[in-house]
mmCIF file of C-alpha atoms in Angstrom:
data_model
loop_
_atom_site.group_PDB
_atom_site.id
_atom_site.type_symbol
_atom_site.label_atom_id
_atom_site.label_comp_id
_atom_site.label_asym_id
_atom_site.label_seq_id
_atom_site.Cartn_x
_atom_site.Cartn_y
_atom_site.Cartn_z
ATOM 1 C CA UNK A 978 -40.744 38.082 -16.081
ATOM 2 C CA UNK A 979 -39.081 34.727 -17.736
ATOM 3 C CA UNK A 980 -41.303 31.267 -16.445
ATOM 4 C CA UNK A 981 -39.670 28.965 -14.618
ATOM 5 C CA UNK A 982 -38.606 25.835 -16.499
ATOM 6 C CA UNK A 983 -39.653 22.831 -14.506
ATOM 7 C CA UNK A 984 -38.269 20.221 -17.019
ATOM 8 C CA UNK A 985 -34.716 21.257 -16.307
ATOM 9 C CA UNK A 986 -35.030 22.239 -12.673
ATOM 10 C CA UNK A 987 -36.385 18.991 -11.735
ATOM 11 C CA UNK A 988 -33.153 17.640 -13.771
ATOM 12 C CA UNK A 989 -30.654 19.585 -12.112
ATOM 13 C CA UNK A 990 -32.735 18.480 -9.212
ATOM 14 C CA UNK A 991 -32.195 14.953 -9.733
ATOM 15 C CA UNK A 992 -28.728 15.605 -10.867
ATOM 16 C CA UNK A 993 -27.479 16.837 -7.299
ATOM 17 C CA UNK A 994 -30.069 13.947 -5.500
ATOM 18 C CA UNK A 995 -26.970 11.652 -7.284
ATOM 19 C CA UNK A 996 -24.532 13.573 -5.823
ATOM 20 C CA UNK A 997 -26.063 13.853 -2.863
ATOM 21 C CA UNK A 998 -25.684 9.489 -3.646
ATOM 22 C CA UNK A 999 -22.588 8.432 -4.451
ATOM 23 C CA UNK A 1000 -21.364 11.510 -1.772
ATOM 24 C CA UNK A 1001 -22.813 8.992 1.043
ATOM 25 C CA UNK A 1002 -21.481 5.970 -0.762
ATOM 26 C CA UNK A 1003 -18.718 7.184 -0.525
ATOM 27 C CA UNK A 1004 -18.881 8.280 3.768
ATOM 28 C CA UNK A 1005 -20.168 4.366 4.141
ATOM 29 C CA UNK A 1006 -17.461 3.308 2.358
ATOM 30 C CA UNK A 1007 -14.636 5.517 4.271
ATOM 31 C CA UNK A 1008 -16.285 4.163 7.345
ATOM 32 C CA UNK A 1009 -16.205 0.779 6.455
ATOM 33 C CA UNK A 1010 -12.575 0.611 5.029
ATOM 34 C CA UNK A 1011 -11.739 3.070 7.889
ATOM 35 C CA UNK A 1012 -12.722 0.255 10.792
ATOM 36 C CA UNK A 1013 -10.295 -2.871 8.356
ATOM 37 C CA UNK A 1014 -7.592 -0.498 8.454
ATOM 38 C CA UNK A 1015 -8.330 -0.867 12.189
ATOM 39 C CA UNK A 1016 -8.730 -4.150 13.024
ATOM 40 C CA UNK A 1017 -5.834 -5.999 15.419
ATOM 41 C CA UNK A 1018 -5.257 -8.822 13.980
ATOM 42 C CA UNK A 1019 -3.812 -10.243 16.205
ATOM 43 C CA UNK A 1020 -2.436 -14.241 16.369
ATOM 44 C CA UNK A 1021 -5.907 -15.745 16.783
ATOM 45 C CA UNK A 1022 -7.070 -14.133 13.966
ATOM 46 C CA UNK A 1023 -6.401 -15.578 10.290
ATOM 47 C CA UNK A 1024 -6.715 -15.038 6.795
ATOM 48 C CA UNK A 1025 -6.444 -17.418 3.613
ATOM 49 C CA UNK A 1026 -4.066 -16.841 1.716
ATOM 50 C CA UNK A 1027 -5.392 -15.441 -1.663
ATOM 51 C CA UNK A 1028 -4.470 -16.530 -4.631
ATOM 52 C CA UNK A 1029 -5.799 -16.398 -7.499
ATOM 53 C CA UNK A 1030 -8.132 -19.326 -7.253
ATOM 54 C CA UNK A 1031 -9.624 -17.492 -3.985
ATOM 55 C CA UNK A 1032 -9.590 -14.395 -5.614
ATOM 56 C CA UNK A 1033 -12.056 -16.140 -8.305
ATOM 57 C CA UNK A 1034 -14.525 -18.652 -5.960
ATOM 58 C CA UNK A 1035 -14.857 -15.187 -3.347
ATOM 59 C CA UNK A 1036 -15.776 -13.291 -7.177
ATOM 60 C CA UNK A 1037 -18.591 -16.113 -8.715
ATOM 61 C CA UNK A 1038 -20.122 -16.567 -4.742
ATOM 62 C CA UNK A 1039 -20.506 -12.464 -5.231
ATOM 63 C CA UNK A 1040 -21.630 -12.525 -8.590
ATOM 64 C CA UNK A 1041 -25.468 -12.243 -8.573
ATOM 65 C CA UNK A 1042 -25.838 -13.694 -11.623
ATOM 66 C CA UNK A 1043 -23.942 -16.795 -10.946
ATOM 67 C CA UNK A 1044 -26.601 -19.686 -11.228
ATOM 68 C CA UNK A 1045 -27.439 -21.783 -7.780
ATOM 69 C CA UNK A 1046 -25.466 -24.752 -8.772
ATOM 70 C CA UNK A 1047 -22.469 -23.320 -9.108
ATOM 71 C CA UNK A 1048 -22.654 -21.299 -6.495
ATOM 72 C CA UNK A 1049 -23.214 -24.095 -3.974
ATOM 73 C CA UNK A 1050 -20.157 -25.751 -6.579
ATOM 74 C CA UNK A 1051 -18.320 -23.146 -5.965
ATOM 75 C CA UNK A 1052 -19.319 -22.994 -2.427
ATOM 76 C CA UNK A 1053 -18.226 -26.177 -1.502
ATOM 77 C CA UNK A 1054 -14.715 -26.019 -2.721
ATOM 78 C CA UNK A 1055 -13.383 -22.785 -0.684
ATOM 79 C CA UNK A 1056 -15.316 -24.786 2.287
ATOM 80 C CA UNK A 1057 -13.474 -27.416 1.731
ATOM 81 C CA UNK A 1058 -10.114 -25.153 0.907
ATOM 82 C CA UNK A 1059 -10.779 -23.787 4.228
ATOM 83 C CA UNK A 1060 -11.308 -27.128 6.522
ATOM 84 C CA UNK A 1061 -8.378 -28.417 5.154
ATOM 85 C CA UNK A 1062 -6.442 -24.996 6.826
ATOM 86 C CA UNK A 1063 -8.289 -25.041 10.220
ATOM 87 C CA UNK A 1064 -7.113 -28.777 9.895
ATOM 88 C CA UNK A 1065 -3.374 -27.314 10.516
ATOM 89 C CA UNK A 1066 -4.545 -26.057 13.476
ATOM 90 C CA UNK A 1067 -5.649 -29.192 15.687
ATOM 91 C CA UNK A 1068 -2.531 -31.211 17.580
ATOM 92 C CA UNK A 1069 -0.619 -33.361 15.855
ATOM 93 C CA UNK A 1070 1.807 -35.559 17.250
ATOM 94 C CA UNK A 1071 5.407 -37.138 16.386
ATOM 95 C CA UNK A 1072 5.082 -40.944 14.878
ATOM 96 C CA UNK A 1073 7.013 -43.425 12.806
ATOM 97 C CA UNK A 1074 5.739 -45.445 10.000
ATOM 98 C CA UNK A 1075 7.258 -49.049 7.831
ATOM 99 C CA UNK A 1076 6.175 -48.143 4.458
ATOM 100 C CA UNK A 1077 6.139 -50.737 1.671
ATOM 101 C CA UNK A 1078 9.097 -51.527 1.391
ATOM 102 C CA UNK A 1079 10.112 -51.540 4.395
ATOM 103 C CA UNK A 1080 11.909 -48.246 5.524
ATOM 104 C CA UNK A 1081 11.080 -46.254 8.326
ATOM 105 C CA UNK A 1082 9.107 -43.049 7.682
ATOM 106 C CA UNK A 1083 8.953 -40.221 10.952
ATOM 107 C CA UNK A 1084 5.825 -38.184 10.372
ATOM 108 C CA UNK A 1085 2.986 -36.731 12.614
ATOM 109 C CA UNK A 1086 -0.515 -38.311 13.254
ATOM 110 C CA UNK A 1087 -3.480 -36.400 14.041
ATOM 111 C CA UNK A 1088 -4.778 -36.323 17.570
ATOM 112 C CA UNK A 1089 -8.104 -37.254 18.329
ATOM 113 C CA UNK A 1090 -10.877 -35.158 20.089
ATOM 114 C CA UNK A 1091 -12.476 -32.936 17.761
ATOM 115 C CA UNK A 1092 -15.862 -31.732 17.570
ATOM 116 C CA UNK A 1093 -17.420 -30.489 14.798
ATOM 117 C CA UNK A 1094 -20.698 -27.760 15.732
ATOM 118 C CA UNK A 1095 -22.635 -26.637 12.941
ATOM 119 C CA UNK A 1096 -24.716 -22.871 13.930
ATOM 120 C CA UNK A 1097 -28.607 -24.347 11.632
ATOM 121 C CA UNK A 1098 -28.553 -23.493 8.698
ATOM 122 C CA UNK A 1099 -26.347 -21.649 6.777
ATOM 123 C CA UNK A 1100 -24.066 -22.821 8.499
ATOM 124 C CA UNK A 1101 -25.388 -26.829 7.803
ATOM 125 C CA UNK A 1102 -23.709 -26.403 4.218
ATOM 126 C CA UNK A 1103 -20.127 -26.884 5.709
ATOM 127 C CA UNK A 1104 -20.556 -30.195 8.042
ATOM 128 C CA UNK A 1105 -19.620 -31.447 4.025
ATOM 129 C CA UNK A 1106 -17.151 -30.044 3.126
ATOM 130 C CA UNK A 1107 -15.958 -31.669 7.371
ATOM 131 C CA UNK A 1108 -17.028 -34.762 6.712
ATOM 132 C CA UNK A 1109 -14.928 -34.952 3.930
ATOM 133 C CA UNK A 1110 -11.867 -34.724 4.940
ATOM 134 C CA UNK A 1111 -12.870 -36.328 8.847
ATOM 135 C CA UNK A 1112 -15.298 -38.934 7.869
ATOM 136 C CA UNK A 1113 -16.300 -40.495 11.450
ATOM 137 C CA UNK A 1114 -15.745 -36.649 13.253
ATOM 138 C CA UNK A 1115 -19.293 -35.721 15.333
ATOM 139 C CA UNK A 1116 -20.850 -33.537 15.087
ATOM 140 C CA UNK A 1117 -23.401 -31.127 16.693
ATOM 141 C CA UNK A 1118 -26.446 -28.276 16.548
ATOM 142 C CA UNK A 1119 -27.409 -24.648 17.337
ATOM 143 C CA UNK A 1120 -30.422 -23.007 16.841
ATOM 144 C CA UNK A 1121 -30.105 -19.404 16.969
ATOM 145 C CA UNK A 1122 -32.785 -17.484 16.943
ATOM 146 C CA UNK A 1123 -33.294 -14.028 14.774
ATOM 147 C CA UNK A 1124 -34.131 -11.657 12.792
ATOM 148 C CA UNK A 1125 -31.411 -10.692 11.459
ATOM 149 C CA UNK A 1126 -27.755 -10.769 11.901
ATOM 150 C CA UNK A 1127 -27.729 -7.772 14.362
ATOM 151 C CA UNK A 1128 -30.724 -7.931 16.272
ATOM 152 C CA UNK A 1129 -30.620 -8.349 19.835
ATOM 153 C CA UNK A 1130 -33.406 -10.559 20.485
ATOM 154 C CA UNK A 1131 -31.334 -13.120 19.501
ATOM 155 C CA UNK A 1132 -31.770 -16.496 21.465
ATOM 156 C CA UNK A 1133 -30.707 -20.061 21.717
ATOM 157 C CA UNK A 1134 -33.813 -22.328 20.931
ATOM 158 C CA UNK A 1135 -32.434 -25.814 20.379
ATOM 159 C CA UNK A 1136 -28.556 -26.957 21.048
ATOM 160 C CA UNK A 1137 -27.252 -30.251 20.979
ATOM 161 C CA UNK A 1138 -23.723 -32.083 21.356
ATOM 162 C CA UNK A 1139 -21.409 -35.575 22.833
ATOM 163 C CA UNK A 1140 -21.385 -35.784 26.192
ATOM 164 C CA UNK A 1141 -17.378 -34.913 26.387
ATOM 165 C CA UNK A 1142 -17.798 -31.621 23.989
ATOM 166 C CA UNK A 1143 -15.706 -29.926 27.153
ATOM 167 C CA UNK A 1144 -13.324 -32.174 26.358
ATOM 168 C CA UNK A 1145 -12.479 -32.047 22.358
ATOM 169 C CA UNK A 1146 -11.313 -29.036 20.369
ATOM 170 C CA UNK A 1147 -14.030 -27.591 18.364
ATOM 171 C CA UNK A 1148 -14.660 -26.507 14.964
ATOM 172 C CA UNK A 1149 -17.544 -24.066 15.051
ATOM 173 C CA UNK A 1150 -18.512 -23.561 11.370
ATOM 174 C CA UNK A 1151 -20.693 -20.329 9.646
ATOM 175 C CA UNK A 1152 -20.565 -18.581 6.767
ATOM 176 C CA UNK A 1153 -21.394 -15.696 7.420
ATOM 177 C CA UNK A 1154 -19.935 -12.385 9.806
ATOM 178 C CA UNK A 1155 -21.209 -9.525 9.763
ATOM 179 C CA UNK A 1156 -21.254 -7.872 13.475
ATOM 180 C CA UNK A 1157 -20.825 -10.675 15.771
ATOM 181 C CA UNK A 1158 -24.349 -12.009 17.321
ATOM 182 C CA UNK A 1159 -24.670 -15.434 16.154
ATOM 183 C CA UNK A 1160 -20.970 -16.886 16.425
ATOM 184 C CA UNK A 1161 -21.506 -14.643 20.214
ATOM 185 C CA UNK A 1162 -24.723 -16.649 21.107
ATOM 186 C CA UNK A 1163 -22.630 -20.096 19.664
ATOM 187 C CA UNK A 1164 -19.544 -19.006 21.934
ATOM 188 C CA UNK A 1165 -21.640 -18.577 24.506
ATOM 189 C CA UNK A 1166 -23.751 -21.827 24.540
ATOM 190 C CA UNK A 1167 -21.149 -23.774 24.346
ATOM 191 C CA UNK A 1168 -18.427 -21.973 27.552
ATOM 192 C CA UNK A 1169 -22.088 -23.182 29.660
ATOM 193 C CA UNK A 1170 -20.779 -26.519 28.015
ATOM 194 C CA UNK A 1171 -17.178 -24.973 30.146
ATOM 195 C CA UNK A 1172 -15.936 -26.027 26.924
ATOM 196 C CA UNK A 1173 -13.069 -23.366 27.333
ATOM 197 C CA UNK A 1174 -12.804 -20.455 24.759
ATOM 198 C CA UNK A 1175 -8.844 -21.782 23.270
ATOM 199 C CA UNK A 1176 -10.298 -24.734 22.097
ATOM 200 C CA UNK A 1177 -12.586 -22.812 19.791
ATOM 201 C CA UNK A 1178 -11.454 -22.472 16.115
ATOM 202 C CA UNK A 1179 -14.745 -20.224 14.415
ATOM 203 C CA UNK A 1180 -14.934 -21.624 10.077
ATOM 204 C CA UNK A 1181 -16.083 -18.837 8.436
ATOM 205 C CA UNK A 1182 -16.228 -17.517 4.618
ATOM 206 C CA UNK A 1183 -16.601 -14.158 4.802
ATOM 207 C CA UNK A 1184 -15.730 -11.818 7.833
ATOM 208 C CA UNK A 1185 -16.011 -7.479 8.606
ATOM 209 C CA UNK A 1186 -14.027 -5.759 10.325
ATOM 210 C CA UNK A 1187 -16.816 -4.884 12.610
ATOM 211 C CA UNK A 1188 -17.690 -8.288 13.542
ATOM 212 C CA UNK A 1189 -14.116 -10.161 14.171
ATOM 213 C CA UNK A 1190 -13.179 -6.915 17.020
ATOM 214 C CA UNK A 1191 -16.744 -7.819 18.548
ATOM 215 C CA UNK A 1192 -15.220 -12.125 18.119
ATOM 216 C CA UNK A 1193 -12.516 -11.178 19.385
ATOM 217 C CA UNK A 1194 -13.160 -8.297 22.217
ATOM 218 C CA UNK A 1195 -15.107 -10.751 24.152
ATOM 219 C CA UNK A 1196 -13.491 -13.915 23.316
ATOM 220 C CA UNK A 1197 -9.731 -13.131 23.655
ATOM 221 C CA UNK A 1198 -9.192 -16.963 23.414
ATOM 222 C CA UNK A 1199 -10.625 -17.604 20.481
ATOM 223 C CA UNK A 1200 -9.163 -18.774 17.273
ATOM 224 C CA UNK A 1201 -10.727 -18.100 13.720
ATOM 225 C CA UNK A 1202 -10.184 -18.708 10.856
ATOM 226 C CA UNK A 1203 -11.302 -16.543 7.563
ATOM 227 C CA UNK A 1204 -11.729 -16.962 3.452
ATOM 228 C CA UNK A 1205 -11.546 -13.421 3.171
ATOM 229 C CA UNK A 1206 -11.938 -9.829 5.789
ATOM 230 C CA UNK A 1207 -13.591 -6.873 3.339
ATOM 231 C CA UNK A 1208 -16.429 -4.796 5.739
ATOM 232 C CA UNK A 1209 -19.476 -5.917 1.922
ATOM 233 C CA UNK A 1210 -20.158 -9.680 2.862
ATOM 234 C CA UNK A 1211 -22.388 -11.483 0.396
ATOM 235 C CA UNK A 1212 -25.454 -11.941 4.282
ATOM 236 C CA UNK A 1213 -28.060 -14.386 1.271
ATOM 237 C CA UNK A 1214 -24.734 -16.926 1.411
ATOM 238 C CA UNK A 1215 -27.558 -19.539 3.026
ATOM 239 C CA UNK A 1216 -30.464 -18.394 1.295
ATOM 240 C CA UNK A 1217 -28.656 -18.982 -2.236
ATOM 241 C CA UNK A 1218 -26.618 -22.042 -1.083
ATOM 242 C CA UNK A 1219 -29.857 -23.944 -0.259
ATOM 243 C CA UNK A 1220 -31.642 -22.387 -2.607
ATOM 244 C CA UNK A 1221 -34.699 -20.757 -0.378
ATOM 245 C CA UNK A 1222 -33.578 -17.107 -2.057
#
């Protein structure tokens, strides 16, 4: 009787395990992409127009070899682009000004009554970009305690807003949307302060299809602006940006 070839058996077993892992990975990826295909993009969800510049920023921020200084630099660039586009969603009114040469120019002016709200801590990374565009803007804070984005035990432990927050347009800043749990809690707090859903604009760098679907289903009148919708998002953004990884 032929003796068993242990080395061959081990190699065969390892090969089968690798194939199984690849199959699972492909299956999981397929499910994720199905989520993306099924996401209903409505007028309340907008994505930055992707060009080579934005694609490069996404690439650098996803690269595990990117240094802390480069990560922060390129993050600030992407945040600035997102904020600039977000400002287009704010209310403006027609106005006429006189140029230095004495000519009239018909333009628009920004209507005051906007407030930034950052979800601590990673949301604070977006404050710099907002202040660079709106120097005197007031910024509120929300701190949500959670073991992870999917935790059902998430709770709001701190919230501070301007007294007239209910009359303002809100730019809610948070870089990553995965399940949507954190954002949903923040919106709930704003609504408890009498802020209408339609006055809330979420500024987010990276979003998953399932997270966006959860938010838009629960709060259909909330506006969302993101730079990318992808099944996999860099969940370590906050740690890499602040250098605490």
